XYZ file of C-alpha atoms in Angstrom:
405
model
C 164.000 61.399 12.804
C 160.463 60.048 12.991
C 158.559 59.398 16.203
C 156.310 56.367 15.801
C 154.436 56.752 19.084
C 153.233 60.116 20.353
C 152.011 60.770 23.917
C 148.286 61.142 24.483
C 148.540 64.926 24.870
C 149.772 65.288 21.282
C 147.551 62.553 19.877
C 144.545 64.460 21.211
C 145.778 67.633 19.506
C 146.599 66.050 16.121
C 143.146 66.824 14.646
C 143.958 70.530 15.117
C 147.087 70.159 12.962
C 145.202 68.141 10.351
C 142.444 70.717 10.046
C 144.942 73.540 9.536
C 146.881 71.489 6.992
C 143.698 70.605 5.104
C 142.907 74.301 4.861
C 146.124 74.779 2.858
C 148.453 75.947 5.640
C 151.193 74.314 7.695
C 150.988 73.449 11.380
C 153.493 71.802 13.722
C 154.038 70.973 17.348
C 157.034 73.065 18.416
C 159.419 73.799 21.229
C 159.831 72.082 24.560
C 157.107 69.500 24.074
C 159.011 68.018 21.122
C 162.242 68.010 23.113
C 160.586 66.247 26.024
C 159.045 63.586 23.783
C 162.473 62.793 22.347
C 163.936 62.625 25.857
C 161.078 60.481 27.098
C 159.962 63.074 29.657
C 156.412 64.101 30.632
C 154.739 66.762 28.470
C 153.746 69.985 30.249
C 152.576 72.241 27.413
C 151.417 71.540 23.881
C 152.631 74.394 21.669
C 151.456 74.651 18.062
C 152.864 76.987 15.414
C 151.311 77.597 12.005
C 151.814 79.445 8.748
C 148.180 80.603 9.020
C 147.707 84.151 10.245
C 145.421 84.765 13.245
C 142.446 85.834 11.137
C 142.906 82.732 8.981
C 142.930 80.477 12.067
C 139.691 82.107 13.205
C 138.082 81.229 9.871
C 139.233 77.602 10.043
C 137.797 76.912 13.519
C 134.354 77.692 14.908
C 135.397 78.454 18.490
C 138.444 80.644 19.150
C 139.642 83.124 21.765
C 142.083 85.985 21.122
C 144.541 85.152 23.922
C 147.504 87.044 22.459
C 146.501 88.118 19.007
C 148.987 91.010 18.883
C 151.732 88.359 19.054
C 149.929 86.039 16.663
C 148.352 83.699 19.227
C 144.776 82.437 19.050
C 143.289 79.740 21.262
C 141.238 77.093 19.527
C 138.577 75.415 21.674
C 138.081 71.763 20.811
C 136.031 69.239 22.822
C 136.590 71.087 26.065
C 140.321 71.594 25.479
C 142.074 74.811 24.526
C 145.038 74.818 22.139
C 147.037 77.965 21.480
C 148.047 78.390 17.837
C 150.809 80.921 17.187
C 151.576 82.215 13.715
C 155.131 81.812 12.404
C 156.863 85.119 13.067
C 160.097 87.038 13.047
C 161.117 89.589 15.639
C 162.929 92.923 15.365
C 165.418 94.486 17.760
C 164.960 94.239 21.526
C 165.752 97.658 22.996
C 164.576 96.639 26.480
C 166.449 93.276 26.504
C 163.195 91.348 26.940
C 160.550 92.123 24.275
C 160.859 92.606 20.525
C 160.103 96.115 19.293
C 158.089 94.649 16.435
C 156.692 91.265 15.425
C 156.150 90.317 11.768
C 154.101 87.297 10.707
C 155.718 85.020 8.115
C 154.861 81.820 6.267
C 158.238 80.139 6.812
C 158.796 77.602 9.589
C 162.577 78.003 9.424
C 162.290 81.772 9.904
C 160.106 81.193 12.944
C 162.448 78.665 14.516
C 165.439 80.984 14.037
C 164.147 83.206 16.831
C 164.116 80.382 19.413
C 166.608 80.481 22.260
C 168.368 77.099 22.186
C 168.688 74.358 19.597
C 166.992 71.818 21.864
C 163.934 74.117 21.952
C 163.891 74.744 18.192
C 162.358 71.481 17.019
C 159.120 71.125 15.079
C 157.036 67.984 14.751
C 154.522 67.370 11.972
C 151.287 65.402 12.219
C 153.023 62.249 10.955
C 155.639 62.321 13.736
C 158.513 63.637 11.613
C 160.950 65.799 13.618
C 162.181 68.927 11.824
C 165.590 69.987 13.137
C 167.172 72.944 11.310
C 169.825 73.704 13.930
C 171.244 70.281 14.794
C 169.438 70.149 18.105
C 169.332 66.348 17.945
C 173.113 66.282 18.094
C 173.046 68.640 21.076
C 170.560 66.362 22.812
C 172.838 63.408 22.163
C 175.820 65.398 23.474
C 173.769 66.645 26.446
C 174.545 70.294 25.867
C 172.748 73.655 25.800
C 173.651 75.654 22.675
C 172.101 78.885 21.450
C 170.394 79.047 18.077
C 172.735 81.020 15.823
C 174.958 83.494 17.677
C 174.609 83.284 21.446
C 175.423 86.983 21.878
C 172.504 87.900 19.648
C 170.088 85.594 21.475
C 171.150 86.896 24.905
C 171.060 90.513 23.745
C 167.513 90.026 22.458
C 166.324 88.691 25.806
C 168.766 88.661 28.717
C 166.543 86.238 30.619
C 167.737 83.547 28.218
C 170.936 83.419 30.266
C 168.928 82.272 33.291
C 167.023 79.872 31.054
C 170.317 78.345 29.919
C 171.202 77.669 33.551
C 167.709 76.384 34.281
C 167.773 73.893 31.397
C 171.289 72.816 32.362
C 169.967 72.085 35.854
C 166.731 70.388 34.813
C 168.266 68.200 32.103
C 171.723 67.749 33.672
C 173.302 69.175 30.494
C 176.455 71.228 29.994
C 176.392 74.714 28.482
C 178.292 74.790 25.194
C 181.493 76.891 25.274
C 180.448 79.785 23.017
C 177.054 79.986 24.691
C 178.741 80.078 28.097
C 181.203 82.755 26.949
C 178.307 84.951 25.817
C 176.596 84.390 29.150
C 179.689 85.600 31.013
C 180.091 88.649 28.753
C 176.462 89.751 28.843
C 175.676 88.873 32.443
C 175.273 92.553 33.481
C 172.187 92.755 31.242
C 170.320 90.644 33.817
C 170.041 93.812 35.895
C 167.580 95.075 33.258
C 165.211 92.113 33.644
C 162.169 92.128 35.920
C 162.741 90.418 39.258
C 159.693 88.196 38.795
C 161.039 86.721 35.548
C 164.443 85.991 37.075
C 162.848 84.467 40.174
C 160.797 81.955 38.163
C 163.871 80.672 36.307
C 165.976 80.673 39.488
C 163.412 78.625 41.399
C 163.153 76.086 38.577
C 166.948 75.920 38.391
C 167.332 75.182 42.100
C 164.772 72.383 41.817
C 166.556 70.794 38.853
C 168.383 67.480 38.870
C 171.767 69.196 38.459
C 170.943 72.310 40.487
C 174.279 72.252 42.291
C 176.415 72.347 39.165
C 174.183 75.002 37.548
C 174.466 77.223 40.619
C 178.247 76.836 40.535
C 178.264 77.917 36.875
C 176.211 80.968 37.865
C 178.837 81.939 40.437
C 181.799 81.194 38.170
C 180.200 83.226 35.359
C 180.043 86.247 37.666
C 176.241 86.555 37.596
C 175.683 86.765 41.351
C 175.907 90.603 41.549
C 173.113 90.920 38.968
C 170.575 88.788 40.821
C 167.899 90.387 43.030
C 168.743 91.026 46.667
C 171.287 93.312 48.244
C 174.652 92.804 46.555
C 177.295 91.383 48.864
C 175.012 89.925 51.528
C 175.015 86.559 49.781
C 178.704 85.955 49.164
C 180.119 83.538 46.634
C 181.092 81.275 49.532
C 177.481 81.278 50.785
C 176.119 80.377 47.362
C 178.739 77.697 46.749
C 177.815 76.125 50.079
C 174.215 75.929 48.870
C 175.448 74.520 45.545
C 177.296 71.734 47.339
C 174.198 70.956 49.392
C 172.103 70.775 46.227
C 174.318 68.004 44.901
C 172.941 65.875 47.732
C 169.252 66.473 47.038
C 167.028 69.074 45.383
C 164.095 71.051 46.845
C 160.580 69.940 46.013
C 158.886 73.277 46.689
C 159.475 77.012 46.442
C 159.410 77.273 50.239
C 162.351 74.892 50.527
C 164.222 76.689 47.719
C 164.219 79.934 49.667
C 164.661 78.362 53.096
C 167.797 76.727 51.722
C 169.086 79.704 49.735
C 168.377 82.536 52.198
C 166.937 81.050 55.378
C 170.031 79.184 56.545
C 172.406 82.140 56.126
C 171.943 83.493 59.657
C 170.533 86.886 58.646
C 168.654 88.730 61.375
C 164.885 89.036 60.928
C 164.769 92.451 59.230
C 167.641 91.609 56.887
C 166.115 88.278 55.901
C 162.762 89.933 55.304
C 164.403 92.604 53.148
C 166.169 89.972 51.041
C 162.948 88.021 50.546
C 161.069 91.161 49.543
C 163.687 92.098 46.976
C 163.050 88.753 45.295
C 159.318 89.683 45.319
C 158.264 86.408 46.874
C 154.711 85.526 47.836
C 153.454 86.212 51.343
C 153.199 82.469 51.997
C 156.816 81.798 51.028
C 158.077 84.773 53.036
C 156.184 83.680 56.146
C 157.602 80.180 55.878
C 161.224 81.273 55.429
C 161.003 83.888 58.198
C 159.634 81.177 60.506
C 162.171 78.421 59.782
C 165.204 80.632 59.087
C 166.249 81.092 62.742
C 165.909 77.335 63.310
C 168.051 76.483 60.283
C 170.768 78.858 61.445
C 170.714 77.381 65.003
C 169.873 73.709 64.602
C 170.928 72.813 68.153
C 168.252 75.129 69.546
C 165.369 73.258 67.923
C 163.657 72.008 71.095
C 160.145 70.701 71.751
C 158.634 74.152 72.174
C 160.279 75.441 68.973
C 158.868 72.458 67.075
C 155.415 73.176 68.467
C 155.566 76.882 67.648
C 156.645 76.098 64.083
C 154.645 72.915 63.559
C 152.922 74.352 60.468
C 156.342 74.512 58.800
C 157.789 71.166 59.927
C 157.718 69.630 56.442
C 159.739 72.549 55.030
C 162.066 72.460 58.036
C 162.789 68.742 57.734
C 163.292 68.806 53.967
C 165.650 71.775 54.206
C 167.666 70.232 57.042
C 168.021 67.028 55.016
C 169.386 68.925 52.007
C 171.722 70.850 54.314
C 173.173 67.510 55.425
C 172.200 67.759 59.081
C 172.696 64.458 60.918
C 169.779 62.077 60.460
C 169.372 61.723 64.214
C 168.384 65.408 64.353
C 165.665 65.115 61.718
C 164.396 61.882 63.254
C 164.163 63.585 66.654
C 162.237 66.513 65.172
C 159.836 64.194 63.352
C 159.306 62.053 66.460
C 158.714 65.117 68.618
C 156.269 66.557 66.086
C 154.340 63.275 65.919
C 154.109 63.102 69.715
C 152.795 66.625 70.292
C 149.541 66.470 72.312
C 148.205 69.608 70.594
C 149.183 71.638 67.536
C 147.593 74.937 68.531
C 145.936 76.561 71.527
C 142.596 75.540 70.038
C 143.482 71.944 70.916
C 143.397 72.615 74.662
C 140.719 70.634 76.477
C 139.864 73.736 78.507
C 138.976 76.888 76.574
C 138.954 80.530 77.559
C 135.177 80.391 77.722
C 135.403 77.426 80.099
C 137.767 79.338 82.377
C 135.469 82.369 82.493
C 132.391 80.217 83.137
C 134.159 78.454 86.013
C 135.236 81.776 87.506
C 138.898 80.910 87.061
C 139.688 83.886 84.839
C 138.251 87.194 83.693
C 138.094 88.448 80.100
C 141.150 90.522 79.224
C 144.944 90.235 79.152
C 145.080 87.961 82.203
C 143.029 85.347 80.381
C 145.652 85.211 77.647
C 148.391 84.687 80.234
C 146.514 81.772 81.791
C 145.899 80.166 78.398
C 149.568 80.511 77.472
C 150.631 78.790 80.718
C 148.191 75.967 80.028
C 149.478 75.656 76.462
C 153.116 75.452 77.545
C 152.389 72.961 80.303
C 150.529 70.643 77.925
C 153.105 70.875 75.125
C 156.025 70.267 77.495
C 154.282 67.258 79.040
C 153.901 68.830 82.473
C 150.166 68.196 82.581
C 147.679 66.025 80.715
C 145.393 67.724 78.216
C 142.170 67.017 80.105
C 139.655 69.404 81.623
C 140.271 68.003 85.089
C 144.058 68.270 84.923
C 143.977 71.760 83.408
C 141.413 72.980 85.936
C 143.636 71.743 88.755
C 146.651 73.462 87.186
C 144.862 76.808 86.932
C 143.450 76.523 90.454
C 146.885 75.826 91.861
C 148.398 78.778 90.026
C 145.515 81.042 91.049
C 144.913 80.001 94.645
C 148.090 78.182 95.592
C 148.094 74.748 97.144
C 145.902 75.617 100.115
């Protein structure tokens, strides 16, 4: 197969391939970028593999950086762009189920591509646009299936994370997992327990944002992988996860915050339990704060009143997107959006009368009582009981302080 028209990202990098080839070595675009070109999808990374060893690459180009030289990777700097060139290599056994014990540089492209995870990621593309496909990945693309390179059990034993990657690609591309690859995934699922939480989380988040996230999540449950995911085993039941899977068939999250609000936030866990689950997934502080804020609202949709919307206004986008995926009636989301849009203030800082103003007017003294007065003003304004003007707020405070006399 020959590609007549390459995207601009690869066209810009072609001089790198030509220079390596002119020096007497081989160089190819490899991996996911080739797959995405064939599928007509946007290119995210430009990966280049070469028969030249790292020291040879450094002699060919004037400006290089040793970004991962122990694994054969050197970055070439060209006209303000950086291109990582990785030497063809083979890998030894993987005693920790994630990293090879040894890496050996080779001159053979086919030997290098043998170590790839799936056939649709094992393409190479030369400078003339010719696709090299040693493992019949083009047929798998046509059949819309994920199939391991060689024996699936060997690939998943080398790096157990490849099982999550199989699910992630199935979700992103809306592909099926080939039978033998799926069987190996079921058999070796317990090895996921040996993989770092962070690596699993990245693949899981990408999976849940994929076009076919619902079907991929169902495969995960049916394959018996749920007990080997981060989080306390048993708290998220198969029924809970399948409910999320069904929701994902309606629409997919557009952010990590929505992924976790949907997956954990709507389950009705109490605060400490939800926080514990989020921590076990080693999520960022920002994501945890968001899910802890919207979780109680998702679990009790009927209690989302005007004050709740105000208190959580920083998270309204996540709240609305999650509720939509959950299938909550459109009238509910429209009400929340309308209420949010009509809020007179979005924080206490928006009050027309500040704490300093109250002190200067002799209406309050510094200390805890000042906070009480400000909170009453805030609630009255948000609930529409008083206009947000200095005059109206002054009258409110005077009435509460001195009565109506």
